[in-house]
Amino acid sequence: MTTTLCLDFGNTRMKCGVFVDGQFIEEIVLGDDRDDTILALLEKFHASRSILSSVIDHNPGLEELLRSRTQFHKLDHRSKVPITTPVGKPDTIGADRLALTAAAVTLFPGMNNLVIGLGSAITYNYVNKFREFIGGGISPGMEMRFRSLHTLTAKLPLVKADWNFPLVGYDTRTNILSGVILGMAKEIDGIIGEYEEKYDNFNVLMSGGDAGYFTRHLKKKIFVDPYLIYKGLYAISELNQ
């Protein structure tokens, strides 16, 4: 059996997707990226391959540790990917966006895909049927909106996400929940609508830990996979081994 660890280090959490012989097995949320934490992960799963997507300043010894124990690949703009990136500065494309679009063309080859990633930021990523990553957009994510309401005002509290809220809020907390979550849902619906006016016949894929808060409020038919980024990382890992 071949075990591959797909490490995704975002602004909010450090996570790992475990694949055995090409099949996604489970997601691990890491408390930190210290050497002993990563060593324990490697030993638990007897990993032989690994790939890292990171948008943070991670442990400087991490890459060498992974390289010494596995066939390791660090995802960046020089990686072999199953898409082309005809944009002005390909080195500025986030690793997470490369992974999401790689997953889309792997799961839905020969089709146009709009991939929406819900994390610290919302990313909109359009890749056409010719596997060209055209670009997209970036806007604040859910946690960022909650925090900005709290830190940039004098009295508004920091609210935690909750799917159970009314359309018409009856106190400060439910007003914020309704405004942030429904506001994001309407933004997503609106962005999809703009793409529909410009492009014909495309899939909409959504991924990220926050996806569950919005799907019930969206009007559009969307393919939701919370593990999409790992599947993209795995596909890229296979290309680069």
Short mmCIF file of C-alpha atoms in Angstrom, two decimals:
data_model
loop_
_atom_site.label_atom_id
_atom_site.label_comp_id
_atom_site.label_asym_id
_atom_site.label_seq_id
_atom_site.Cartn_x
_atom_site.Cartn_y
_atom_site.Cartn_z
CA MET A 1 0.00 0.00 0.00
CA THR A 2 1.12 3.55 -0.77
CA THR A 3 0.13 6.20 1.76
CA THR A 4 0.26 9.87 0.82
CA LEU A 5 -0.11 12.74 3.28
CA CYS A 6 -1.61 15.90 1.75
CA LEU A 7 -0.82 18.77 4.12
CA ASP A 8 -2.87 21.95 3.81
CA PHE A 9 -1.67 24.85 5.98
CA GLY A 10 -4.14 27.73 5.79
CA ASN A 11 -4.45 30.97 7.71
CA THR A 12 -6.84 29.43 10.23
CA ARG A 13 -5.93 25.75 10.54
CA MET A 14 -3.25 23.21 9.68
CA LYS A 15 -4.80 20.01 8.29
CA CYS A 16 -3.79 16.80 6.60
CA GLY A 17 -5.67 14.52 4.22
CA VAL A 18 -4.60 10.86 4.23
CA PHE A 19 -4.76 8.80 1.03
CA VAL A 20 -4.10 5.08 0.74
CA ASP A 21 -3.65 3.75 -2.79
CA GLY A 22 -5.43 6.78 -4.19
CA GLN A 23 -8.43 6.62 -1.86
CA PHE A 24 -9.15 9.40 0.61
CA ILE A 25 -9.23 7.88 4.12
CA GLU A 26 -9.52 10.69 6.66
CA GLU A 27 -8.76 14.27 7.61
CA ILE A 28 -6.45 15.12 10.51
CA VAL A 29 -6.49 18.57 12.14
CA LEU A 30 -3.03 19.41 13.48
CA GLY A 31 -2.49 21.41 16.64
CA ASP A 32 0.90 22.66 15.39
CA ASP A 33 3.63 21.86 12.86
CA ARG A 34 6.45 21.00 15.25
CA ASP A 35 8.82 18.21 14.27
CA ASP A 36 7.44 15.77 16.85
CA THR A 37 3.86 16.37 15.64
CA ILE A 38 4.78 15.65 12.03
CA LEU A 39 6.94 12.65 12.98
CA ALA A 40 4.01 11.14 14.89
CA LEU A 41 1.81 11.62 11.83
CA LEU A 42 4.36 9.97 9.55
CA GLU A 43 4.80 7.01 11.86
CA LYS A 44 1.09 6.52 12.50
CA PHE A 45 0.25 6.18 8.81
CA HIS A 46 3.59 4.81 7.54
CA ALA A 47 3.52 7.45 4.85
CA SER A 48 5.80 7.09 1.84
CA ARG A 49 4.74 10.25 -0.01
CA SER A 50 3.78 13.77 1.03
CA ILE A 51 2.81 17.11 -0.45
CA LEU A 52 2.55 20.49 1.28
CA SER A 53 0.32 23.43 0.39
CA SER A 54 1.07 26.33 2.70
CA VAL A 55 0.01 29.98 2.73
CA ILE A 56 1.65 30.67 6.11
CA ASP A 57 5.17 30.89 7.54
CA HIS A 58 5.42 27.27 8.66
CA ASN A 59 8.07 25.48 10.69
CA PRO A 60 11.30 26.05 8.70
CA GLY A 61 12.46 22.48 9.35
CA LEU A 62 9.21 20.90 8.19
CA GLU A 63 10.08 20.55 4.52
CA GLU A 64 13.43 18.92 5.21
CA LEU A 65 11.81 16.50 7.66
CA LEU A 66 9.20 15.46 5.10
CA ARG A 67 11.88 15.20 2.42
CA SER A 68 14.02 12.93 4.59
CA ARG A 69 11.14 10.54 5.41
CA THR A 70 8.99 10.57 2.25
CA GLN A 71 8.93 11.39 -1.43
CA PHE A 72 8.06 15.02 -0.79
CA HIS A 73 6.71 17.81 -2.98
CA LYS A 74 6.14 21.45 -2.03
CA LEU A 75 3.34 22.96 -4.08
CA ASP A 76 4.19 26.29 -5.70
CA HIS A 77 4.00 27.98 -9.10
CA ARG A 78 6.80 25.75 -10.44
CA SER A 79 4.90 22.51 -9.74
CA LYS A 80 3.52 20.37 -12.52
CA VAL A 81 -0.23 20.84 -12.37
CA PRO A 82 -3.09 19.47 -14.55
CA ILE A 83 -4.04 23.02 -15.56
CA THR A 84 -2.44 25.93 -17.36
CA THR A 85 -2.34 29.36 -15.75
CA PRO A 86 -2.48 32.07 -18.44
CA VAL A 87 -2.41 34.93 -15.94
CA GLY A 88 -0.02 37.84 -15.61
CA LYS A 89 1.91 36.59 -12.58
CA PRO A 90 1.48 32.83 -12.06
CA ASP A 91 3.78 32.97 -9.02
CA THR A 92 1.11 34.98 -7.17
CA ILE A 93 -1.56 32.24 -7.43
CA GLY A 94 -2.17 30.75 -3.98
CA ALA A 95 -1.32 27.08 -3.51
CA ASP A 96 -4.83 26.46 -2.22
CA ARG A 97 -6.34 27.81 -5.46
CA LEU A 98 -4.07 25.63 -7.57
CA ALA A 99 -5.17 22.59 -5.57
CA LEU A 100 -8.88 23.40 -5.86
CA THR A 101 -8.74 23.87 -9.61
CA ALA A 102 -6.64 20.71 -9.99
CA ALA A 103 -9.35 18.79 -8.15
CA ALA A 104 -12.05 20.24 -10.41
CA VAL A 105 -10.39 19.19 -13.66
CA THR A 106 -9.62 15.76 -12.20
CA LEU A 107 -13.20 15.13 -11.08
CA PHE A 108 -14.91 16.83 -14.04
CA PRO A 109 -12.55 16.64 -17.04
CA GLY A 110 -13.55 18.34 -20.25
CA MET A 111 -15.99 20.68 -18.46
CA ASN A 112 -16.02 24.31 -17.35
CA ASN A 113 -15.81 24.62 -13.56
CA LEU A 114 -16.27 27.41 -11.06
CA VAL A 115 -14.67 26.34 -7.78
CA ILE A 116 -15.56 28.22 -4.61
CA GLY A 117 -13.25 27.80 -1.64
CA LEU A 118 -14.58 28.80 1.77
CA GLY A 119 -11.79 29.43 4.23
CA SER A 120 -10.27 32.50 5.84
CA ALA A 121 -11.18 34.11 2.52
CA ILE A 122 -13.70 33.12 -0.13
CA THR A 123 -11.98 32.36 -3.41
CA TYR A 124 -13.77 32.09 -6.73
CA ASN A 125 -11.74 30.09 -9.25
CA TYR A 126 -12.79 29.57 -12.86
CA VAL A 127 -11.13 26.86 -14.95
CA ASN A 128 -12.45 26.17 -18.44
CA LYS A 129 -12.89 22.90 -20.34
CA PHE A 130 -9.43 23.36 -21.85
CA ARG A 131 -7.95 23.19 -18.32
CA GLU A 132 -7.05 26.88 -18.36
CA PHE A 133 -7.29 28.58 -14.97
CA ILE A 134 -8.67 31.95 -16.03
CA GLY A 135 -8.76 33.58 -12.60
CA GLY A 136 -11.60 34.64 -10.32
CA GLY A 137 -12.01 36.69 -7.18
CA ILE A 138 -11.22 36.89 -3.46
CA SER A 139 -13.41 38.30 -0.69
CA PRO A 140 -13.44 38.10 3.14
CA GLY A 141 -14.43 34.77 4.66
CA MET A 142 -16.92 34.16 7.44
CA GLU A 143 -14.55 34.31 10.41
CA MET A 144 -12.90 37.41 8.97
CA ARG A 145 -16.29 39.15 8.78
CA PHE A 146 -17.20 38.21 12.33
CA ARG A 147 -13.85 39.47 13.60
CA SER A 148 -13.94 42.70 11.62
CA LEU A 149 -17.37 43.58 13.04
CA HIS A 150 -15.95 43.07 16.53
CA THR A 151 -12.53 44.68 16.17
CA LEU A 152 -13.53 47.64 14.00
CA THR A 153 -16.47 48.72 16.17
CA ALA A 154 -16.70 49.84 19.77
CA LYS A 155 -19.44 47.57 21.09
CA LEU A 156 -20.30 44.73 18.73
CA PRO A 157 -19.40 41.32 20.21
CA LEU A 158 -17.36 38.58 18.58
CA VAL A 159 -19.96 36.06 17.40
CA LYS A 160 -19.28 32.40 16.75
CA ALA A 161 -20.74 30.77 13.66
CA ASP A 162 -24.07 29.00 14.14
CA TRP A 163 -26.36 27.61 11.44
CA ASN A 164 -29.46 28.15 13.60
CA PHE A 165 -30.53 31.79 13.17
CA PRO A 166 -33.60 33.68 11.88
CA LEU A 167 -33.86 35.89 8.83
CA VAL A 168 -34.88 38.79 11.07
CA GLY A 169 -32.49 38.90 14.00
CA TYR A 170 -34.02 39.59 17.42
CA ASP A 171 -30.81 40.57 19.27
CA THR A 172 -27.26 41.65 18.40
CA ARG A 173 -25.97 38.11 18.04
CA THR A 174 -28.70 36.92 15.67
CA ASN A 175 -28.54 40.17 13.71
CA ILE A 176 -24.85 39.53 13.07
CA LEU A 177 -25.42 35.87 12.19
CA SER A 178 -28.15 36.77 9.73
CA GLY A 179 -26.16 39.61 8.20
CA VAL A 180 -22.91 37.69 7.81
CA ILE A 181 -24.13 34.23 6.78
CA LEU A 182 -27.09 35.26 4.63
CA GLY A 183 -25.01 38.10 3.24
CA MET A 184 -22.33 35.65 2.15
CA ALA A 185 -24.93 33.27 0.69
CA LYS A 186 -26.42 36.08 -1.40
CA GLU A 187 -22.94 37.15 -2.46
CA ILE A 188 -22.15 33.62 -3.62
CA ASP A 189 -25.46 33.34 -5.49
CA GLY A 190 -24.82 36.72 -7.09
CA ILE A 191 -21.28 35.89 -8.18
CA ILE A 192 -22.48 32.62 -9.71
CA GLY A 193 -25.16 34.60 -11.55
CA GLU A 194 -22.54 36.95 -12.97
CA TYR A 195 -20.54 33.99 -14.25
CA GLU A 196 -23.70 32.55 -15.80
CA GLU A 197 -24.12 35.73 -17.82
CA LYS A 198 -20.55 35.48 -19.12
CA TYR A 199 -20.04 31.72 -19.53
CA ASP A 200 -22.20 28.81 -20.64
CA ASN A 201 -22.63 25.41 -18.99
CA PHE A 202 -20.28 25.18 -16.05
CA ASN A 203 -20.23 23.15 -12.85
CA VAL A 204 -20.14 24.90 -9.51
CA LEU A 205 -18.03 23.19 -6.86
CA MET A 206 -17.70 24.30 -3.25
CA SER A 207 -15.24 23.25 -0.60
CA GLY A 208 -13.97 24.36 2.78
CA GLY A 209 -14.87 23.92 6.41
CA ASP A 210 -17.52 26.65 6.32
CA ALA A 211 -19.51 25.21 3.39
CA GLY A 212 -22.18 23.66 5.62
CA TYR A 213 -23.33 27.07 6.85
CA PHE A 214 -24.28 28.25 3.35
CA THR A 215 -25.52 25.39 1.19
CA ARG A 216 -29.02 25.46 2.67
CA HIS A 217 -29.32 29.16 1.77
CA LEU A 218 -28.05 28.95 -1.82
CA LYS A 219 -30.38 28.90 -4.81
CA LYS A 220 -27.87 27.40 -7.21
CA LYS A 221 -27.15 23.70 -7.62
CA ILE A 222 -23.69 23.12 -6.22
CA PHE A 223 -21.40 20.09 -5.86
CA VAL A 224 -20.11 20.27 -2.29
CA ASP A 225 -17.03 18.33 -1.19
CA PRO A 226 -15.32 19.40 2.05
CA TYR A 227 -12.22 17.42 1.05
CA LEU A 228 -11.81 18.87 -2.42
CA ILE A 229 -8.49 20.54 -1.70
CA TYR A 230 -6.94 17.24 -0.58
CA LYS A 231 -8.07 15.54 -3.80
CA GLY A 232 -6.41 18.30 -5.78
CA LEU A 233 -3.22 18.00 -3.74
CA TYR A 234 -3.18 14.26 -4.30
CA ALA A 235 -3.57 14.71 -8.06
CA ILE A 236 -0.70 17.20 -8.08
CA SER A 237 1.42 14.90 -5.92
CA GLU A 238 0.98 12.09 -8.42
CA LEU A 239 2.10 14.36 -11.26
CA ASN A 240 5.22 15.40 -9.40
CA GLN A 241 6.43 12.05 -8.02
#
